[in-house]
Every structure is written in C-alpha cells, then in structure tokens.
Amino acid sequence: MQVHPIEPEELMAYLDGELAAGRALLAADHLGSCRECQALVADLRRVSERMLDWRVEAAEFHAPRVKPVDAEAAAGRRPWFLWRPVWAGAAAVVALTAILGTRVQDFGAHKMAMAPPPQPAASTQQVTARLEQFAKLQRADPLVENGALGPLIARTARLSLVAKDFNRVNDAIEAILKHHHGFAAEMNIVTDDSSARTLDASLRTPSADLDATIAELKVLGRVTRESRTGEDVTQQSTDLDARLANARNEEQVLTDLMKHRTSRLSDVLEVERQLSSTRGEIEQMEAERKNLDKRIDYARIDLQVTEVYKAQLDDNRTGALAKLRNASVEGVRNVSESLVSAAAFALSDGPVVLIWCAVLGVPVWWAVRKWRRRVR
Amino acid sequence: MESDETLMLGVRAGSREAFEELFARFRDPIFGFFRRRVDGSAAAEDLTQETFLAVLRGAKRYEPRASVRTYLFAIAFRLLLAERRKPRYQMDGVERSVIPATDQGIWIREALARLDESEREILMLREYEQLSYDEIATLLRVPVNTVRSRLFRSRMALRALLQEA
C-alpha cells in the first residue's frame, strides 16, 4: 500500500491554488508518481467541469440610476419612523447637533484656505437617510444572528492520559497539531526522580477538527479523564457587532460634523475629544472581536499526560552511597569551619579577654597571695 | 484598467463613471449568484439591483478592509438570507423555476439540491462565484479549514451523485 505524504484535501487545495508553497511542491512531486492521487485529481476536475454545465442567462439590465443617498429607496417596506431604534439614534444626533451645530462660526482663515470647500449642512433627507442606515445597523445582522450557517460556539475540552511511552508523547503531540493546523499555546514537562513525569499542555486546534484531534490524542495513552464544554457566544458576537457598528456610525457622524460645521475652537476640541474617545472604544471592540473570533475558530484542549511510573531497583544503593559521601564531605567541612571560627574568635575577641583578665586577674592574684601568707 | 478598489473609492467619492464601471464588472457574477439561488430571473434582477443600490447607499462609509469582490458578495449574501426568510422562497436553496438548457444542467441542479445546505453553499461559492477559501470563510464566518473540509466533502458527494446518474 502506497504511502501518501499529502492528504486528499490538500490535493484538492493544490488544485484550487490554495495550498501553501511548501506543501504545493510536495503535492506536485507526489502527483507525478501516484496513480491513485492522479485519479482523485481527475475526478475533482471532472466535478468542477460538470458543475459548469449549469449555465444561467446573461443579465441584460442597466445600472440603477439613483442618487447616493436615496431615503425613499432605502426606507424598505416599513416606514422608518416606526422603528424604535431610530428614535434613540435621532435623540443622539439631535443632542449632538444642539451642542455643536448651533455655534457656527469661521475657524481661522488658514484652515479655510487648506480645507476643501465647505459642504452645505446636511439636508433633512440626508439626515433621514443616515438615521435609517443607523437603524439598519442596530438590527441584528442576519449573517451574524444565525452564525451564517449555525450558532457560534467556543469549545473547550479537557483530556487526561496515562502513557507508557512518555518519551514520544511530545513529538506525537506536535505531529498531531501540525496535521490539524493547530498549535500549542503552552506546554510544561515536570520531571521528578522519585515519581512519574507529567506533561501539561494547553493546545489550540481548529474547532472543526476538535473531534479528530482528540481522537488522535487519545491514542497516546489510557484515558483517565475527558470532558468537553461549548459556550454559545452567538449573542455575545451579535451584541459586539451591533456595538461596533453603532460606534462606527457615531464616529462617522462626529467626523461629518467636523467637516460640515465650523465653530469655535472650544467646540471643535470637544468634538475631537469625543471622536478620540469613540475611536478608542472602536479599537477596544475590534480587539474583542478578534479575540472572540479566535475562541470560535480555535477550540482549546487542556491536556495532561502522566507517565506510567516504574520504580528502579538500584535507586536506594545509589542514594545511600551519595548520602555517605555527602556526609563525609559535610564532616570535613564542619571541622574546618569550626577551626576557622575558633581562630576568628581568638583574633577578634582575644585582646578584649586578655585585657579584662589582666584588669581583674591582678587584684585577684594579689588577694590570693595575701591570704596564703596569713594562712602560713 | 483600474483596480476594483480604485473604482470603489471612486464610487465613494461620488463618481458616476466609477459606479457604472463597477456595475459592468460585477453585474453578471452577482446576477449569476442570485439566479442560481432564487426563484425566477426577475427576482434575481431585483436582488442584483438592490445589491448595487446598497453599494451606493453605503459608499460614503466604505473602508477597504476586504476585497471589493468579498464586499459585494457579502452584501449579496445578506440580501439572499433576507429573501430566504420570505415564505414563498424554495426550501432547498436551489432555483428551479426555469429549466436549464441542457440535461446535464438539470442533473447538476438536482444533485446540488441533495447536498447538505452548508456544503452546497460553499461549493457553489467556489465553483460559480470563484471565491477563494479566505473569501468564503470571511463571507460565511467560518474558519478556512472548515471551508476546505466541507468543500472536499461536497465535491466527493457530488462525484458520487453524478456517478449514479
């Protein structure tokens, strides 16, 4: 049976021009000699050719001829003034306009010279169209609402194994991750002489490949624990998109106000401050969006692999010899340290002791001598 | 020849010529997209017009984050989903109101109708709309690996169905 270095899916991707360069070279090389893969590629080409049998007639209509902002065409079936979100958006725009829009003044001759010709103030029709766009953004995007073709799930799995051949576990995990285009976010191996080795890893694998990845990891040892959780983040994603859309629209409104209104410096600075704040919020939400997408796109696997521990027969003898040797060394060290300490004491405190001996010793010697004479 | 992004920026700036050029380039692909998925040529034409109207309405807010192609098909896909919620829409997602010109076309259409919905959509976006894996993944908000595996499964399933015919 021939070994195929390329998966059938990769052959298809190679045919579609979607395979990475390194793998594409391998695919091209393998296709030159493998009849089985050549047959598969021929089948895939035939499917694509057959699909083209379904032809549709060419379009014969012309481009729509409407102005860029056409509130009547954009209003849809339901009158815009019946949409509740429109009132919220209208209140925000009116409040902002009341604060800034009533103070219209020229803002420096040099600014006028460099800026494009001032645009007329937004007409009622334009404001209506803008509000209607704002309302559409506040409605849930159907593409996101249903996760396009299903809910958005952030998946997590926990797996604990006991492996006999611990030495090949690390390489096997790397190979499994590479096969499924995943990666190891964290991996730690703890080695202790008196107990089994343990590997703790936090892995990431494409959510669609979670089952396959776990099935391959289970082969590495005996499963002692397995659990899976799935967090439905569809609503969270929808809310985030809605908040992001609102913030972007608010940014656009503020940007338009900056362009279409001229006012005092303090007003302009106020709008700039709000614009900066809104842009900061947008950046934060875009970062949240990316993190959420990562959680959805890549499932997390918390993996723990423990080695089957086998006690070694000659462990104690080796330990005892080392202990005796260490004790001997410790003994010699203690003797030398005590001698050094004594010498250090003699040098540091000896003179003081001698002086006090002399100060106290002389009277004591004289008293003892006088007593002896009396006794004789 | 100007790039799609240059044309789109021209539309954003209010250029009628840029819009008409963009329309000329993408009218047939967008119309074909709808024609294979909704009931009747008139509905497909309406949705195509609606797509380009949406481009006009949103032109001032356009930011070149993704390719223009992906942007247009994203709008079209959103309109398609809205259209599918209407009660009169066919349930299998494949248009049947007009008999294709050839028997082979009939077989392909029927075979596609038997595929799983998600796999069929990815296959059609790849084969008819010629979108890349990344563009399909962006449009459908699924990982690229999911696009690849579903595309492979759908092609294998279609191969089996066509061999039965």
XYZ file of C-alpha atoms in Angstrom:
541
model
C 0.000 0.000 0.000
C 1.462 3.304 -1.083
C 2.164 5.968 1.496
C 0.722 9.373 0.614
C 2.605 12.357 2.063
C -0.313 14.561 1.035
C -3.893 14.343 2.319
C -6.707 14.215 -0.271
C -7.988 17.577 0.991
C -4.577 19.059 0.373
C -4.614 17.727 -3.167
C -7.906 19.497 -3.688
C -6.448 22.700 -2.225
C -3.434 22.287 -4.525
C -5.772 22.011 -7.490
C -7.576 25.163 -6.340
C -4.308 27.028 -5.938
C -4.907 27.360 -2.206
C -2.090 25.207 -0.822
C 0.958 26.697 0.870
C 4.065 26.778 -1.310
C 5.995 24.063 0.517
C 3.110 21.629 0.540
C 2.275 22.515 -3.071
C 5.739 21.428 -4.193
C 5.297 18.180 -2.319
C 1.876 17.672 -3.904
C 3.188 18.347 -7.394
C 6.039 15.940 -6.839
C 3.773 13.219 -5.436
C 1.237 13.587 -8.240
C 3.937 12.807 -10.743
C 4.167 9.240 -9.482
C 0.971 8.312 -7.648
C -1.824 6.993 -9.848
C -4.326 6.906 -7.028
C -3.898 10.621 -6.394
C -3.896 11.338 -10.106
C -7.273 9.624 -10.328
C -8.588 11.706 -7.439
C -7.410 14.920 -9.075
C -9.049 13.869 -12.349
C -12.317 13.218 -10.501
C -12.179 16.626 -8.830
C -11.582 18.308 -12.188
C -14.495 16.425 -13.699
C -16.796 17.565 -10.891
C -15.812 21.190 -11.496
C -16.329 20.828 -15.243
C -19.711 19.168 -14.785
C -20.847 21.957 -12.497
C -20.283 24.439 -15.297
C -22.965 22.596 -17.281
C -25.463 24.549 -15.228
C -25.430 27.845 -17.051
C -27.582 30.878 -16.437
C -28.576 33.540 -18.910
C -26.633 36.789 -19.025
C -28.035 39.836 -17.312
C -29.450 42.476 -19.606
C -30.447 45.254 -17.256
C -28.622 48.507 -16.650
C -27.198 50.108 -13.570
C -29.666 51.690 -11.173
C -29.862 55.448 -11.568
C -30.392 56.810 -8.089
C -28.538 59.408 -6.055
C -26.078 58.127 -3.450
C -28.446 58.973 -0.599
C -31.944 57.976 -1.513
C -34.029 57.747 1.592
C -37.161 56.722 -0.333
C -35.496 53.706 -1.916
C -33.684 52.769 1.284
C -36.743 53.002 3.515
C -37.886 49.491 2.669
C -41.349 48.272 3.431
C -41.753 49.567 6.945
C -41.815 53.346 7.497
C -38.620 54.438 9.198
C -40.404 56.471 11.861
C -41.959 53.294 13.269
C -38.578 51.827 14.141
C -37.781 52.311 17.790
C -34.003 52.303 17.378
C -34.404 55.239 15.027
C -35.717 57.361 17.920
C -32.657 56.540 20.004
C -30.382 57.435 17.111
C -32.384 60.587 16.391
C -32.149 61.706 20.010
C -28.363 61.220 19.968
C -27.934 63.158 16.718
C -30.247 65.973 17.832
C -28.457 66.330 21.177
C -25.070 66.454 19.499
C -26.333 68.902 16.916
C -27.801 71.125 19.653
C -24.492 71.244 21.485
C -22.288 71.904 18.485
C -24.366 72.700 15.437
C -25.911 75.962 16.680
C -22.494 77.613 17.168
C -21.495 78.153 13.511
C -18.502 80.431 13.016
C -15.470 80.696 10.794
C -12.463 78.853 12.170
C -9.323 80.701 11.008
C -8.510 81.873 7.510
C -5.660 79.377 7.079
C -7.945 76.449 7.900
C -10.405 77.661 5.279
C -7.594 78.004 2.761
C -6.411 74.430 3.219
C -9.742 72.714 3.759
C -11.982 71.640 0.900
C -14.896 73.913 0.092
C -17.399 73.824 2.938
C -20.262 71.408 2.344
C -23.819 72.594 2.879
C -25.412 71.483 6.104
C -26.993 68.042 5.924
C -30.497 68.268 4.495
C -33.466 66.652 6.179
C -33.401 63.976 3.503
C -29.746 63.204 4.178
C -30.278 63.109 7.929
C -33.268 60.805 7.425
C -31.194 58.502 5.228
C -28.406 58.489 7.766
C -30.796 57.673 10.586
C -32.279 54.884 8.542
C -28.816 53.429 7.924
C -28.120 53.748 11.646
C -31.319 51.856 12.433
C -30.428 49.085 9.988
C -27.088 48.665 11.694
C -28.793 48.367 15.075
C -30.913 45.498 13.826
C -29.190 42.132 14.139
C -27.267 41.271 11.017
C -28.886 38.043 9.767
C -25.472 36.746 8.746
C -24.244 37.109 12.296
C -27.546 36.360 14.007
C -27.513 32.783 12.778
C -23.695 32.422 12.738
C -24.137 32.263 8.965
C -24.933 28.569 8.999
C -25.163 27.791 12.740
C -24.561 29.174 16.242
C -21.125 30.421 17.229
C -19.627 28.104 19.813
C -16.384 28.496 21.759
C -15.305 24.946 22.513
C -13.071 23.651 25.307
C -12.005 20.103 26.057
C -10.025 18.531 28.932
C -8.185 15.290 28.496
C -6.001 13.329 30.926
C -3.972 10.342 29.791
C -1.538 7.850 31.277
C 1.145 6.985 28.726
C 3.591 4.102 28.760
C 5.973 5.559 26.193
C 6.312 9.074 27.563
C 9.399 9.855 25.504
C 7.493 10.057 22.246
C 4.463 11.940 23.614
C 5.877 15.408 22.959
C 6.757 14.663 19.326
C 3.436 12.915 18.771
C 1.513 15.923 20.066
C 3.496 18.237 17.781
C 2.744 15.997 14.797
C -0.985 15.855 15.609
C -1.168 19.641 15.956
C 0.699 20.162 12.710
C -1.612 17.777 10.886
C -4.686 19.704 12.043
C -3.079 23.153 11.663
C -3.216 23.756 15.391
C -0.585 24.927 17.863
C 0.496 24.597 21.484
C -0.202 27.742 23.484
C 1.642 26.342 26.494
C 3.484 23.128 27.296
C 5.267 22.125 30.531
C 7.023 18.894 31.430
C 7.770 18.173 35.089
C 10.461 15.612 35.812
C 10.978 14.238 39.322
C 13.435 11.433 40.154
C 11.155 9.843 42.688
C 7.881 9.990 40.748
C 6.402 9.843 37.197
C 6.940 12.573 34.613
C 3.992 14.787 33.801
C 3.200 16.856 30.734
C 0.706 19.719 30.992
C -0.261 21.473 27.787
C -2.790 23.990 26.558
C -3.428 23.268 22.873
C -5.393 25.046 20.184
C -6.934 23.300 17.212
C -9.434 24.473 14.578
C -12.918 23.975 16.025
C -13.980 21.853 13.060
C -11.092 19.476 13.777
C -11.652 19.165 17.534
C -13.131 15.675 17.437
C -10.447 14.363 15.119
C -7.651 15.941 17.191
C -8.962 14.486 20.446
C -9.366 11.062 18.836
C -5.706 11.138 17.775
C -4.532 12.370 21.196
C -6.374 9.540 22.949
C -4.241 7.035 21.084
C -1.191 8.262 23.032
C -2.299 6.611 26.262
C -5.065 5.382 28.539
C -7.763 7.974 29.082
C -8.358 8.729 32.747
C -10.470 11.819 32.288
C -12.284 13.517 29.408
C -14.698 16.392 29.368
C -15.957 18.916 26.829
C -17.788 22.207 27.072
C -19.247 24.509 24.467
C -20.108 28.118 25.174
C -22.668 29.669 22.843
C -21.242 33.094 22.050
C -23.650 33.914 19.216
C -25.452 36.549 21.237
C -22.160 37.937 22.522
C -20.886 38.143 18.948
C -24.084 39.768 17.726
C -24.037 42.306 20.548
C -20.396 43.093 19.887
C -21.042 43.619 16.191
C -24.009 45.837 16.961
C -21.987 47.908 19.441
C -19.152 48.149 16.931
C -21.491 49.235 14.166
C -23.048 51.849 16.450
C -19.641 53.158 17.427
C -18.533 53.354 13.802
C -21.664 55.210 12.882
C -21.144 57.580 15.790
C -17.589 58.093 14.566
C -18.926 58.899 11.093
C -21.463 61.366 12.498
C -18.761 63.122 14.506
C -16.407 63.131 11.524
C -19.117 64.646 9.358
C -19.777 67.263 11.991
C -16.120 68.147 11.985
C -16.215 68.569 8.212
C -19.546 70.261 7.784
C -19.628 72.577 10.737
C -17.376 75.449 11.574
C -17.436 76.646 15.110
C -15.320 77.991 17.909
C -12.097 76.266 18.852
C -13.557 75.009 22.127
C -16.423 73.305 20.265
C -14.058 71.742 17.767
C -11.881 70.453 20.583
C -14.938 68.985 22.290
C -15.892 67.110 19.124
C -12.302 65.954 18.711
C -12.290 64.694 22.275
C -15.496 62.734 21.692
C -14.157 61.448 18.387
C -10.959 60.263 20.079
C -12.968 58.539 22.793
C -15.196 56.833 20.221
C -12.208 55.662 18.215
C -10.671 54.268 21.393
C -13.854 52.305 22.019
C -13.828 51.048 18.431
C -10.249 49.807 18.775
C -11.103 48.059 22.029
C -14.139 46.395 20.500
C -12.189 45.371 17.405
C -9.668 43.695 19.721
C -12.560 41.956 21.496
C -13.890 40.891 18.110
C -10.559 39.355 17.152
C -10.286 37.514 20.476
C -13.823 36.217 20.131
C -13.129 35.064 16.590
C -10.041 33.226 17.837
C -12.083 31.494 20.550
C -14.651 30.455 17.949
C -12.212 29.461 15.243
C -9.873 27.543 17.540
C -11.002 25.116 20.229
C -8.911 24.775 23.392
C -7.693 21.416 24.658
C -6.216 21.231 28.199
C -4.113 18.093 28.049
C -2.339 16.281 30.879
C -0.215 13.220 30.190
C 1.278 11.263 33.076
C 3.957 8.666 32.650
C 3.411 5.175 33.979
C 5.888 5.227 36.886
C 8.194 2.245 37.353
C 10.446 2.291 40.443
C 14.100 1.469 39.679
C 15.718 -1.459 41.568
C 19.073 0.189 42.224
C 17.742 3.526 43.309
C 18.415 3.074 47.095
C 22.004 1.938 46.706
C 22.927 4.849 44.592
C 21.196 7.196 47.033
C 22.887 5.715 50.113
C 26.405 5.991 48.684
C 25.741 9.561 47.712
C 24.450 10.272 51.183
C 27.561 8.779 52.868
C 29.824 10.672 50.579
C 27.883 13.849 51.214
C 28.051 13.252 54.980
C 31.841 12.811 54.818
C 32.266 15.965 52.904
C 29.989 17.716 55.332
C 32.058 16.446 58.288
C 35.331 17.716 56.875
C 33.674 20.977 56.096
C 32.344 21.301 59.634
C 35.810 20.631 61.178
C 37.461 23.249 59.067
C 34.681 25.724 59.718
C 34.941 25.200 63.484
C 38.699 25.715 63.432
C 38.296 28.831 61.389
C 35.585 30.070 63.735
C 37.811 29.476 66.756
C 40.680 31.320 65.145
C 38.412 34.142 64.170
C 37.110 34.343 67.757
C 40.639 34.385 69.137
C 41.667 37.177 66.842
C 38.553 39.274 67.272
C 37.799 38.806 70.958
C 41.141 37.577 72.359
C 42.628 41.011 73.104
C 39.492 42.044 74.969
C 39.586 38.866 77.042
C 43.266 39.348 77.855
C 42.738 42.910 78.960
C 39.906 42.008 81.252
C 41.870 39.080 82.565
C 44.706 41.473 83.349
C 42.387 44.056 84.895
C 40.552 41.576 87.033
C 43.285 38.973 87.389
C 45.910 41.146 89.104
C 43.748 42.108 92.113
C 42.554 38.531 92.415
C 46.145 37.251 92.360
C 47.230 39.796 94.986
C 44.270 38.883 97.223
C 45.005 35.166 96.949
C 48.695 35.718 97.747
C 47.945 37.776 100.871
C 45.537 35.122 102.076
C 48.144 32.415 101.726
C 50.643 34.365 103.754
C 48.166 34.771 106.558
C 47.397 31.104 106.468
C 51.134 30.225 106.850
C -7.535 49.062 -16.325
C -8.383 50.389 -12.886
C -8.475 48.025 -9.957
C -11.715 47.187 -8.172
C -10.532 49.084 -5.093
C -9.827 52.205 -7.179
C -13.301 52.005 -8.666
C -14.896 51.570 -5.257
C -13.020 54.567 -3.897
C -14.260 56.466 -6.937
C -17.811 55.469 -6.062
C -17.182 56.670 -2.519
C -16.074 59.988 -3.949
C -19.325 60.196 -5.908
C -18.102 59.258 -9.376
C -20.937 58.001 -11.573
C -18.455 56.639 -14.110
C -16.697 54.583 -11.446
C -20.017 53.134 -10.307
C -21.047 52.218 -13.840
C -17.696 50.553 -14.465
C -18.028 48.620 -11.188
C -21.547 47.631 -12.159
C -20.396 46.439 -15.577
C -17.705 44.307 -13.970
C -19.797 42.672 -11.295
C -23.304 42.656 -12.732
C -23.054 39.200 -14.268
C -21.313 37.489 -11.303
C -23.839 38.955 -8.838
C -26.765 38.182 -11.122
C -25.471 34.611 -11.579
C -25.155 34.313 -7.795
C -28.818 35.160 -7.330
C -30.040 33.424 -10.478
C -28.916 30.036 -9.149
C -30.429 30.600 -5.742
C -33.745 32.416 -6.063
C -36.980 31.869 -7.907
C -37.011 33.499 -11.325
C -34.935 35.860 -13.388
C -36.961 38.894 -12.275
C -36.252 38.230 -8.608
C -32.568 37.734 -9.386
C -32.511 41.020 -11.272
C -34.261 42.833 -8.398
C -31.790 41.477 -5.874
C -28.848 42.387 -8.102
C -30.151 45.928 -8.404
C -30.702 46.003 -4.642
C -27.111 44.895 -4.115
C -25.746 47.781 -6.140
C -28.175 50.183 -4.508
C -26.770 49.086 -1.171
C -23.289 49.769 -2.527
C -24.373 53.287 -3.446
C -26.054 53.931 -0.104
C -23.091 52.688 1.868
C -20.431 54.185 -0.413
C -19.551 57.049 1.894
C -18.898 54.635 4.752
C -16.881 52.203 2.656
C -13.477 51.257 4.056
C -11.169 49.000 2.012
C -10.815 46.275 4.632
C -11.590 43.271 2.426
C -11.540 42.915 -1.366
C -14.329 44.607 -3.286
C -15.371 41.209 -4.523
C -15.841 39.937 -0.973
C -17.621 43.174 -0.047
C -20.116 42.854 -2.897
C -20.805 39.194 -2.277
C -21.234 39.873 1.439
C -23.976 42.365 0.608
C -25.486 39.931 -1.868
C -25.381 37.088 0.646
C -27.096 39.220 3.277
C -29.861 40.068 0.814
C -30.161 36.407 -0.107
C -30.635 35.399 3.523
C -33.332 38.060 3.897
C -35.008 36.799 0.734
C -34.927 33.222 2.019
C -36.924 34.187 5.073
C -39.873 35.026 2.889
C -42.491 32.264 2.881
C -42.610 31.891 -0.875
C -38.912 31.002 -1.098
C -37.972 27.449 -2.170
C -36.748 25.392 0.769
C -33.792 23.638 -0.831
C -31.889 26.746 -1.808
C -31.648 25.849 -5.483
C -33.621 27.698 -8.095
C -35.979 25.587 -10.171
C -38.291 27.991 -11.964
C -36.510 27.820 -15.272
C -35.478 24.533 -16.867
C -31.778 24.688 -17.720
C -30.941 24.480 -21.386
C -29.240 21.072 -21.116
C -29.944 17.747 -19.390
C -26.530 17.966 -17.793
C -27.554 21.225 -16.224
C -30.673 19.569 -14.814
C -28.574 16.781 -13.272
C -26.185 19.230 -11.681
C -29.006 21.294 -10.267
C -30.770 18.254 -8.844
C -27.531 16.819 -7.465
C -26.720 20.097 -5.767
C -30.162 20.176 -4.208
C -29.413 16.896 -2.462
C -26.273 18.146 -0.768
C -26.131 19.415 2.788
C -27.003 23.124 2.809
C -23.712 24.391 4.231
C -21.636 22.219 1.927
C -23.703 23.185 -1.117
C -23.297 26.887 -0.443
C -19.528 26.601 -0.085
C -19.293 24.518 -3.258
C -21.365 26.975 -5.265
C -19.422 29.975 -3.985
C -16.217 28.268 -5.044
C -17.282 26.907 -8.419
C -19.649 29.602 -9.673
C -18.578 32.748 -7.861
C -14.904 31.705 -7.918
C -14.314 32.973 -4.401
C -11.109 31.967 -2.634
C -11.130 29.876 0.564
C -10.373 33.013 2.590
C -13.159 34.974 0.910
C -15.671 32.187 1.536
C -14.531 31.902 5.148
C -14.972 35.663 5.613
C -18.365 35.629 3.961
C -19.751 32.718 5.945
C -17.809 33.497 9.140
C -16.307 30.040 9.431
C -12.633 29.012 9.662
C -10.709 28.405 6.445
C -10.126 24.787 7.445
C -13.873 24.315 7.712
C -14.284 25.703 4.206
C -11.669 23.306 2.918
C -13.077 20.214 4.604
C -16.684 20.978 3.643
C -15.671 21.778 0.086
C -13.896 18.439 -0.171
C -16.868 16.580 1.270
C -19.281 18.321 -1.086
C -17.166 17.564 -4.139
C -16.888 13.906 -3.119
C -20.637 13.752 -2.516
C -21.347 15.389 -5.861
C -18.955 12.995 -7.563
C -20.880 10.076 -6.077
C -24.238 11.526 -7.116
C -23.084 12.199 -10.641
C -21.701 8.683 -10.940
C -25.126 7.327 -10.004
C -26.745 9.306 -12.826
